[in-house]
PDB file of C-alpha atoms and ligand atoms in Angstrom:
ATOM      1  CA  MET A   1     -64.163 100.706 153.399  1.00  0.00           C
ATOM      2  CA  HIS A   2     -65.161  97.138 152.845  1.00  0.00           C
ATOM      3  CA  ASN A   3     -62.006  95.283 151.875  1.00  0.00           C
ATOM      4  CA  ILE A   4     -62.702  92.341 149.619  1.00  0.00           C
ATOM      5  CA  VAL A   5     -59.119  91.088 149.673  1.00  0.00           C
ATOM      6  CA  ASP A   6     -59.357  90.707 153.474  1.00  0.00           C
ATOM      7  CA  LYS A   7     -62.760  89.026 153.176  1.00  0.00           C
ATOM      8  CA  ILE A   8     -61.356  86.514 150.677  1.00  0.00           C
ATOM      9  CA  THR A   9     -58.553  85.704 153.138  1.00  0.00           C
ATOM     10  CA  GLU A  10     -61.123  85.246 155.931  1.00  0.00           C
ATOM     11  CA  VAL A  11     -63.297  82.943 153.848  1.00  0.00           C
ATOM     12  CA  ASN A  12     -60.292  80.910 152.654  1.00  0.00           C
ATOM     13  CA  THR A  13     -59.204  80.527 156.274  1.00  0.00           C
ATOM     14  CA  ARG A  14     -62.675  79.243 157.197  1.00  0.00           C
ATOM     15  CA  ILE A  15     -62.515  76.755 154.316  1.00  0.00           C
ATOM     16  CA  GLU A  16     -59.043  75.573 155.332  1.00  0.00           C
ATOM     17  CA  LYS A  17     -60.039  75.124 158.987  1.00  0.00           C
ATOM     18  CA  ALA A  18     -63.198  73.217 158.090  1.00  0.00           C
ATOM     19  CA  ALA A  19     -61.227  71.021 155.675  1.00  0.00           C
ATOM     20  CA  LEU A  20     -58.596  70.301 158.310  1.00  0.00           C
ATOM     21  CA  ILE A  21     -61.238  69.258 160.848  1.00  0.00           C
ATOM     22  CA  ALA A  22     -62.879  67.015 158.235  1.00  0.00           C
ATOM     23  CA  ASN A  23     -59.491  65.548 157.318  1.00  0.00           C
ATOM     24  CA  ARG A  24     -59.882  66.816 153.754  1.00  0.00           C
ATOM     25  CA  ASN A  25     -57.611  68.705 151.361  1.00  0.00           C
ATOM     26  CA  SER A  26     -58.806  72.315 151.041  1.00  0.00           C
ATOM     27  CA  GLN A  27     -57.625  72.249 147.393  1.00  0.00           C
ATOM     28  CA  ASP A  28     -60.612  69.993 146.697  1.00  0.00           C
ATOM     29  CA  ILE A  29     -63.018  72.796 147.658  1.00  0.00           C
ATOM     30  CA  THR A  30     -63.731  75.556 145.137  1.00  0.00           C
ATOM     31  CA  LEU A  31     -64.792  78.986 146.336  1.00  0.00           C
ATOM     32  CA  LEU A  32     -67.608  80.224 144.109  1.00  0.00           C
ATOM     33  CA  ALA A  33     -68.047  83.970 144.617  1.00  0.00           C
ATOM     34  CA  VAL A  34     -71.760  84.766 144.440  1.00  0.00           C
ATOM     35  CA  SER A  35     -71.806  88.187 142.799  1.00  0.00           C
ATOM     36  CA  LYS A  36     -75.542  88.719 142.259  1.00  0.00           C
ATOM     37  CA  ARG A  37     -76.646  92.302 142.951  1.00  0.00           C
ATOM     38  CA  GLN A  38     -73.076  93.367 143.664  1.00  0.00           C
ATOM     39  CA  PRO A  39     -71.485  96.311 141.845  1.00  0.00           C
ATOM     40  CA  ASP A  40     -68.908  95.666 139.108  1.00  0.00           C
ATOM     41  CA  GLN A  41     -66.163  97.048 141.343  1.00  0.00           C
ATOM     42  CA  HIS A  42     -66.627  94.150 143.772  1.00  0.00           C
ATOM     43  CA  LEU A  43     -66.219  91.560 141.031  1.00  0.00           C
ATOM     44  CA  LEU A  44     -63.192  93.352 139.624  1.00  0.00           C
ATOM     45  CA  GLU A  45     -61.544  93.381 143.050  1.00  0.00           C
ATOM     46  CA  ALA A  46     -62.251  89.700 143.579  1.00  0.00           C
ATOM     47  CA  TYR A  47     -60.961  88.876 140.096  1.00  0.00           C
ATOM     48  CA  SER A  48     -57.760  90.873 140.660  1.00  0.00           C
ATOM     49  CA  ALA A  49     -57.284  89.002 143.939  1.00  0.00           C
ATOM     50  CA  GLY A  50     -57.352  85.743 141.986  1.00  0.00           C
ATOM     51  CA  LEU A  51     -60.930  84.464 142.256  1.00  0.00           C
ATOM     52  CA  ARG A  52     -62.126  82.909 138.995  1.00  0.00           C
ATOM     53  CA  HIS A  53     -65.510  81.325 139.768  1.00  0.00           C
ATOM     54  CA  PHE A  54     -68.514  83.658 139.881  1.00  0.00           C
ATOM     55  CA  GLY A  55     -72.144  82.757 140.595  1.00  0.00           C
ATOM     56  CA  GLU A  56     -75.173  84.678 139.358  1.00  0.00           C
ATOM     57  CA  ASN A  57     -78.936  84.229 139.882  1.00  0.00           C
ATOM     58  CA  TYR A  58     -80.632  86.683 137.553  1.00  0.00           C
ATOM     59  CA  VAL A  59     -80.199  86.093 133.820  1.00  0.00           C
ATOM     60  CA  GLN A  60     -80.469  89.679 132.566  1.00  0.00           C
ATOM     61  CA  GLU A  61     -78.139  91.091 135.206  1.00  0.00           C
ATOM     62  CA  ALA A  62     -75.663  88.254 134.690  1.00  0.00           C
ATOM     63  CA  ILE A  63     -75.422  88.515 130.891  1.00  0.00           C
ATOM     64  CA  ALA A  64     -74.932  92.287 131.110  1.00  0.00           C
ATOM     65  CA  LYS A  65     -72.104  91.782 133.622  1.00  0.00           C
ATOM     66  CA  ILE A  66     -70.446  88.997 131.650  1.00  0.00           C
ATOM     67  CA  GLU A  67     -70.398  91.129 128.495  1.00  0.00           C
ATOM     68  CA  ARG A  68     -69.461  94.382 130.196  1.00  0.00           C
ATOM     69  CA  LEU A  69     -66.654  93.061 132.402  1.00  0.00           C
ATOM     70  CA  HIS A  70     -65.218  90.634 129.867  1.00  0.00           C
ATOM     71  CA  LEU A  71     -63.085  88.817 132.469  1.00  0.00           C
ATOM     72  CA  LYS A  72     -61.040  86.518 130.254  1.00  0.00           C
ATOM     73  CA  GLN A  73     -60.459  83.725 132.758  1.00  0.00           C
ATOM     74  CA  ALA A  74     -63.722  83.928 134.685  1.00  0.00           C
ATOM     75  CA  ILE A  75     -65.850  80.805 134.961  1.00  0.00           C
ATOM     76  CA  TRP A  76     -69.517  81.747 135.231  1.00  0.00           C
ATOM     77  CA  HIS A  77     -71.990  79.621 137.191  1.00  0.00           C
ATOM     78  CA  PHE A  78     -75.735  80.070 136.922  1.00  0.00           C
ATOM     79  CA  ILE A  79     -77.273  79.256 140.332  1.00  0.00           C
ATOM     80  CA  GLY A  80     -80.760  80.812 140.150  1.00  0.00           C
ATOM     81  CA  PRO A  81     -84.204  79.625 139.091  1.00  0.00           C
ATOM     82  CA  ILE A  82     -84.456  78.874 135.348  1.00  0.00           C
ATOM     83  CA  GLN A  83     -87.398  79.880 133.178  1.00  0.00           C
ATOM     84  CA  SER A  84     -87.587  77.957 129.925  1.00  0.00           C
ATOM     85  CA  ASN A  85     -87.470  81.138 127.826  1.00  0.00           C
ATOM     86  CA  LYS A  86     -84.046  81.918 129.342  1.00  0.00           C
ATOM     87  CA  THR A  87     -82.301  78.611 128.624  1.00  0.00           C
ATOM     88  CA  LYS A  88     -80.790  79.821 125.346  1.00  0.00           C
ATOM     89  CA  VAL A  89     -78.883  82.759 126.834  1.00  0.00           C
ATOM     90  CA  ILE A  90     -77.845  80.628 129.795  1.00  0.00           C
ATOM     91  CA  ALA A  91     -76.490  77.902 127.463  1.00  0.00           C
ATOM     92  CA  GLU A  92     -74.640  80.539 125.438  1.00  0.00           C
ATOM     93  CA  HIS A  93     -72.994  82.484 128.278  1.00  0.00           C
ATOM     94  CA  PHE A  94     -72.369  80.184 131.231  1.00  0.00           C
ATOM     95  CA  HIS A  95     -69.890  77.384 131.952  1.00  0.00           C
ATOM     96  CA  TRP A  96     -71.930  75.777 134.735  1.00  0.00           C
ATOM     97  CA  VAL A  97     -75.601  75.577 135.746  1.00  0.00           C
ATOM     98  CA  HIS A  98     -76.309  74.419 139.319  1.00  0.00           C
ATOM     99  CA  SER A  99     -80.083  74.722 139.359  1.00  0.00           C
ATOM    100  CA  VAL A 100     -81.447  72.121 136.940  1.00  0.00           C
ATOM    101  CA  ASP A 101     -84.439  70.255 138.382  1.00  0.00           C
ATOM    102  CA  ARG A 102     -86.521  69.208 135.356  1.00  0.00           C
ATOM    103  CA  LEU A 103     -85.835  67.213 132.206  1.00  0.00           C
ATOM    104  CA  LYS A 104     -87.464  69.834 129.984  1.00  0.00           C
ATOM    105  CA  ILE A 105     -84.967  72.478 131.105  1.00  0.00           C
ATOM    106  CA  ALA A 106     -82.060  70.059 130.679  1.00  0.00           C
ATOM    107  CA  GLN A 107     -83.208  69.191 127.153  1.00  0.00           C
ATOM    108  CA  ARG A 108     -83.469  72.834 126.173  1.00  0.00           C
ATOM    109  CA  LEU A 109     -80.015  73.642 127.572  1.00  0.00           C
ATOM    110  CA  ASN A 110     -78.650  70.626 125.684  1.00  0.00           C
ATOM    111  CA  ASP A 111     -80.264  71.631 122.370  1.00  0.00           C
ATOM    112  CA  GLN A 112     -79.195  75.270 122.717  1.00  0.00           C
ATOM    113  CA  ARG A 113     -75.588  74.658 123.766  1.00  0.00           C
ATOM    114  CA  ASN A 114     -73.100  75.222 120.951  1.00  0.00           C
ATOM    115  CA  PRO A 115     -71.094  71.958 120.879  1.00  0.00           C
ATOM    116  CA  ALA A 116     -67.985  73.955 119.921  1.00  0.00           C
ATOM    117  CA  ARG A 117     -67.985  75.457 123.430  1.00  0.00           C
ATOM    118  CA  GLY A 118     -67.784  71.995 124.985  1.00  0.00           C
ATOM    119  CA  PRO A 119     -70.407  70.506 127.267  1.00  0.00           C
ATOM    120  CA  LEU A 120     -72.188  72.688 129.810  1.00  0.00           C
ATOM    121  CA  ASN A 121     -71.433  71.499 133.363  1.00  0.00           C
ATOM    122  CA  ILE A 122     -74.601  70.685 135.289  1.00  0.00           C
ATOM    123  CA  CYS A 123     -75.617  70.081 138.882  1.00  0.00           C
ATOM    124  CA  LEU A 124     -79.077  68.812 139.745  1.00  0.00           C
ATOM    125  CA  GLN A 125     -80.709  70.909 142.423  1.00  0.00           C
ATOM    126  CA  ILE A 126     -82.072  68.731 145.230  1.00  0.00           C
ATOM    127  CA  ASN A 127     -84.870  69.882 147.549  1.00  0.00           C
ATOM    128  CA  ILE A 128     -83.239  68.090 150.455  1.00  0.00           C
ATOM    129  CA  ASP A 129     -85.750  69.131 153.120  1.00  0.00           C
ATOM    130  CA  ASN A 130     -88.829  68.543 150.911  1.00  0.00           C
ATOM    131  CA  GLU A 131     -89.932  72.130 151.340  1.00  0.00           C
ATOM    132  CA  ALA A 132     -93.098  73.237 149.551  1.00  0.00           C
ATOM    133  CA  ASN A 133     -92.279  76.266 147.336  1.00  0.00           C
ATOM    134  CA  LYS A 134     -88.573  75.417 147.171  1.00  0.00           C
ATOM    135  CA  ALA A 135     -86.880  74.720 143.846  1.00  0.00           C
ATOM    136  CA  GLY A 136     -85.221  71.364 143.354  1.00  0.00           C
ATOM    137  CA  ILE A 137     -86.180  67.765 142.792  1.00  0.00           C
ATOM    138  CA  ASN A 138     -86.968  65.453 145.713  1.00  0.00           C
ATOM    139  CA  ILE A 139     -84.495  62.710 146.597  1.00  0.00           C
ATOM    140  CA  GLU A 140     -86.698  59.881 145.358  1.00  0.00           C
ATOM    141  CA  HIS A 141     -86.809  61.293 141.810  1.00  0.00           C
ATOM    142  CA  ALA A 142     -83.156  62.237 141.549  1.00  0.00           C
ATOM    143  CA  SER A 143     -81.749  59.035 140.059  1.00  0.00           C
ATOM    144  CA  GLU A 144     -84.308  58.921 137.247  1.00  0.00           C
ATOM    145  CA  LEU A 145     -83.550  62.501 136.191  1.00  0.00           C
ATOM    146  CA  ALA A 146     -79.790  62.004 136.583  1.00  0.00           C
ATOM    147  CA  LEU A 147     -79.841  58.916 134.358  1.00  0.00           C
ATOM    148  CA  GLN A 148     -81.990  60.653 131.731  1.00  0.00           C
ATOM    149  CA  MET A 149     -79.459  63.465 131.645  1.00  0.00           C
ATOM    150  CA  THR A 150     -76.625  61.164 130.648  1.00  0.00           C
ATOM    151  CA  THR A 151     -78.193  60.890 127.174  1.00  0.00           C
ATOM    152  CA  LEU A 152     -77.827  64.664 126.607  1.00  0.00           C
ATOM    153  CA  HIS A 153     -74.397  64.961 125.050  1.00  0.00           C
ATOM    154  CA  ASN A 154     -73.956  68.727 125.216  1.00  0.00           C
ATOM    155  CA  LEU A 155     -74.363  68.552 128.988  1.00  0.00           C
ATOM    156  CA  ARG A 156     -71.987  67.039 131.511  1.00  0.00           C
ATOM    157  CA  LEU A 157     -73.664  66.064 134.764  1.00  0.00           C
ATOM    158  CA  ARG A 158     -71.092  66.928 137.442  1.00  0.00           C
ATOM    159  CA  GLY A 159     -73.146  66.357 140.592  1.00  0.00           C
ATOM    160  CA  LEU A 160     -75.701  67.817 142.968  1.00  0.00           C
ATOM    161  CA  MET A 161     -76.555  71.182 144.487  1.00  0.00           C
ATOM    162  CA  THR A 162     -78.757  72.079 147.431  1.00  0.00           C
ATOM    163  CA  ILE A 163     -79.954  75.001 149.540  1.00  0.00           C
ATOM    164  CA  PRO A 164     -81.148  73.552 152.849  1.00  0.00           C
ATOM    165  CA  GLN A 165     -83.887  74.983 155.009  1.00  0.00           C
ATOM    166  CA  ASN A 166     -83.307  78.500 156.338  1.00  0.00           C
ATOM    167  CA  SER A 167     -82.325  79.332 159.908  1.00  0.00           C
ATOM    168  CA  VAL A 168     -81.724  75.878 161.272  1.00  0.00           C
ATOM    169  CA  THR A 169     -79.054  74.846 163.782  1.00  0.00           C
ATOM    170  CA  PRO A 170     -75.596  73.764 162.557  1.00  0.00           C
ATOM    171  CA  ALA A 171     -76.523  70.197 163.561  1.00  0.00           C
ATOM    172  CA  GLN A 172     -79.631  70.319 161.370  1.00  0.00           C
ATOM    173  CA  SER A 173     -77.731  71.673 158.378  1.00  0.00           C
ATOM    174  CA  CYS A 174     -75.101  69.012 158.960  1.00  0.00           C
ATOM    175  CA  ASP A 175     -77.828  66.392 158.783  1.00  0.00           C
ATOM    176  CA  ALA A 176     -79.210  67.817 155.512  1.00  0.00           C
ATOM    177  CA  PHE A 177     -75.716  67.906 153.963  1.00  0.00           C
ATOM    178  CA  ASN A 178     -75.110  64.352 155.142  1.00  0.00           C
ATOM    179  CA  ARG A 179     -78.264  63.209 153.315  1.00  0.00           C
ATOM    180  CA  MET A 180     -76.865  64.924 150.204  1.00  0.00           C
ATOM    181  CA  GLN A 181     -73.582  63.020 150.529  1.00  0.00           C
ATOM    182  CA  THR A 182     -75.480  59.730 150.921  1.00  0.00           C
ATOM    183  CA  LEU A 183     -77.605  60.450 147.847  1.00  0.00           C
ATOM    184  CA  PHE A 184     -74.484  61.407 145.874  1.00  0.00           C
ATOM    185  CA  GLN A 185     -72.758  58.107 146.747  1.00  0.00           C
ATOM    186  CA  GLN A 186     -75.909  56.137 145.899  1.00  0.00           C
ATOM    187  CA  LEU A 187     -76.196  57.803 142.486  1.00  0.00           C
ATOM    188  CA  LYS A 188     -72.547  57.119 141.747  1.00  0.00           C
ATOM    189  CA  THR A 189     -73.146  53.377 142.053  1.00  0.00           C
ATOM    190  CA  HIS A 190     -75.003  53.638 138.706  1.00  0.00           C
ATOM    191  CA  GLN A 191     -72.186  53.206 136.193  1.00  0.00           C
ATOM    192  CA  PRO A 192     -73.224  56.120 133.899  1.00  0.00           C
ATOM    193  CA  LEU A 193     -73.099  58.441 136.942  1.00  0.00           C
ATOM    194  CA  ALA A 194     -69.842  57.151 138.418  1.00  0.00           C
ATOM    195  CA  HIS A 195     -67.854  60.127 137.068  1.00  0.00           C
ATOM    196  CA  MET A 196     -69.792  62.715 139.102  1.00  0.00           C
ATOM    197  CA  ASP A 197     -67.379  64.797 141.179  1.00  0.00           C
ATOM    198  CA  THR A 198     -69.299  67.801 142.517  1.00  0.00           C
ATOM    199  CA  LEU A 199     -71.361  68.582 145.590  1.00  0.00           C
ATOM    200  CA  SER A 200     -72.348  72.259 145.476  1.00  0.00           C
ATOM    201  CA  MET A 201     -73.392  73.075 149.020  1.00  0.00           C
ATOM    202  CA  GLY A 202     -72.621  75.582 151.736  1.00  0.00           C
ATOM    203  CA  MET A 203     -73.056  79.378 151.753  1.00  0.00           C
ATOM    204  CA  SER A 204     -71.829  82.244 153.960  1.00  0.00           C
ATOM    205  CA  THR A 205     -73.417  80.924 157.144  1.00  0.00           C
ATOM    206  CA  ASP A 206     -73.177  77.158 156.680  1.00  0.00           C
ATOM    207  CA  MET A 207     -69.985  76.431 154.764  1.00  0.00           C
ATOM    208  CA  GLU A 208     -68.413  74.574 157.722  1.00  0.00           C
ATOM    209  CA  PRO A 209     -71.124  71.898 158.080  1.00  0.00           C
ATOM    210  CA  ALA A 210     -71.210  71.583 154.263  1.00  0.00           C
ATOM    211  CA  ILE A 211     -67.448  70.979 154.080  1.00  0.00           C
ATOM    212  CA  SER A 212     -67.682  68.466 156.930  1.00  0.00           C
ATOM    213  CA  GLN A 213     -70.088  66.468 154.721  1.00  0.00           C
ATOM    214  CA  GLY A 214     -68.034  66.563 151.527  1.00  0.00           C
ATOM    215  CA  SER A 215     -68.917  69.793 149.746  1.00  0.00           C
ATOM    216  CA  THR A 216     -66.636  70.489 146.743  1.00  0.00           C
ATOM    217  CA  ILE A 217     -68.058  73.928 145.836  1.00  0.00           C
ATOM    218  CA  VAL A 218     -69.102  76.504 148.423  1.00  0.00           C
ATOM    219  CA  ARG A 219     -71.240  79.350 147.071  1.00  0.00           C
ATOM    220  CA  VAL A 220     -70.403  82.449 149.088  1.00  0.00           C
ATOM    221  CA  GLY A 221     -71.879  85.927 148.640  1.00  0.00           C
ATOM    222  CA  THR A 222     -72.346  88.038 151.756  1.00  0.00           C
ATOM    223  CA  ALA A 223     -69.209  86.845 153.567  1.00  0.00           C
ATOM    224  CA  LEU A 224     -67.100  88.072 150.621  1.00  0.00           C
ATOM    225  CA  PHE A 225     -68.946  91.122 149.343  1.00  0.00           C
ATOM    226  CA  GLY A 226     -71.166  92.314 152.184  1.00  0.00           C
ATOM    227  CA  PRO A 227     -74.909  92.931 151.882  1.00  0.00           C
ATOM    228  CA  ARG A 228     -76.483  92.973 148.437  1.00  0.00           C
ATOM    229  CA  SER A 229     -78.178  96.024 146.945  1.00  0.00           C
ATOM    230  CA  GLY A 230     -81.739  96.257 145.667  1.00  0.00           C
ATOM    231  CA  PRO A 231     -84.822  94.173 146.443  1.00  0.00           C
TER     232      PRO A 231
HETATM  233  C1  PLP B 301     -77.474  84.127 147.036  1.00  0.00           C
HETATM  234  C2  PLP B 301     -77.081  82.708 146.957  1.00  0.00           C
HETATM  235  C3  PLP B 301     -75.916  82.231 147.595  1.00  0.00           C
HETATM  236  C4  PLP B 301     -75.027  83.096 148.466  1.00  0.00           C
HETATM  237  O1  PLP B 301     -75.630  83.344 149.684  1.00  0.00           O
HETATM  238  P1  PLP B 301     -74.835  84.113 150.866  1.00  0.00           P
HETATM  239  O2  PLP B 301     -75.650  83.795 152.060  1.00  0.00           O
HETATM  240  O3  PLP B 301     -74.831  85.551 150.517  1.00  0.00           O
HETATM  241  O4  PLP B 301     -73.469  83.525 150.931  1.00  0.00           O
HETATM  242  C5  PLP B 301     -75.579  80.905 147.414  1.00  0.00           C
HETATM  243  N1  PLP B 301     -76.334  80.071 146.669  1.00  0.00           N
HETATM  244  C6  PLP B 301     -77.453  80.482 146.054  1.00  0.00           C
HETATM  245  C7  PLP B 301     -78.233  79.518 145.245  1.00  0.00           C
HETATM  246  C8  PLP B 301     -77.869  81.803 146.193  1.00  0.00           C
HETATM  247  O5  PLP B 301     -79.008  82.190 145.595  1.00  0.00           O
END
């Protein structure tokens, strides 16, 4: 049987090794368990083993899970594509959204967030390799959108997220993550963005190069839970 507790230990060991090599503190790297298309049992096991951050891509599936599992201390991150007719449920149920790439979506999340729940944490998704058909804003438009977002008081811009090009060499992913780190530092020179503290980058196969370039959240699915079900 697939043992999630062992997988968590393996992934934490990878994070610690990569942090050590990068001369970083592994405490500064959050493991976000990507639980999309995984059965409830997998989330329950991960939660019992102490994981608290869960990432979901599909709104309907995510809301059903959040309500059904009712994990008191879980912190839910939305990491999938956002349609404007889904912003309300996202603003109501999640603590973080990593995939904002347009002002219109940010404005809707801001207007639909209940201020009593505190600001929704946001990462801007960057299309770091300028891929056609890939979500995310290009580097050259990032600072304008980031600055516009600072006027939306029910949102808290925490940083940047990216999914680099598929099936590249570790050196190529390292280069993409390095461009993310450079962009992040450039944005932080604007005073209203100086508080940003999050680089969401690195998945099952590329968490080491991401950590070497300053990732603070790694989003890991397969390496924790095994293959996903369904289409
Ligand atoms: C599915 C997904 C992940 C996890 O990918 P794995 O390769 O299974 O670790 C991370 N980030 C995003 C945005 C995803 O959609």
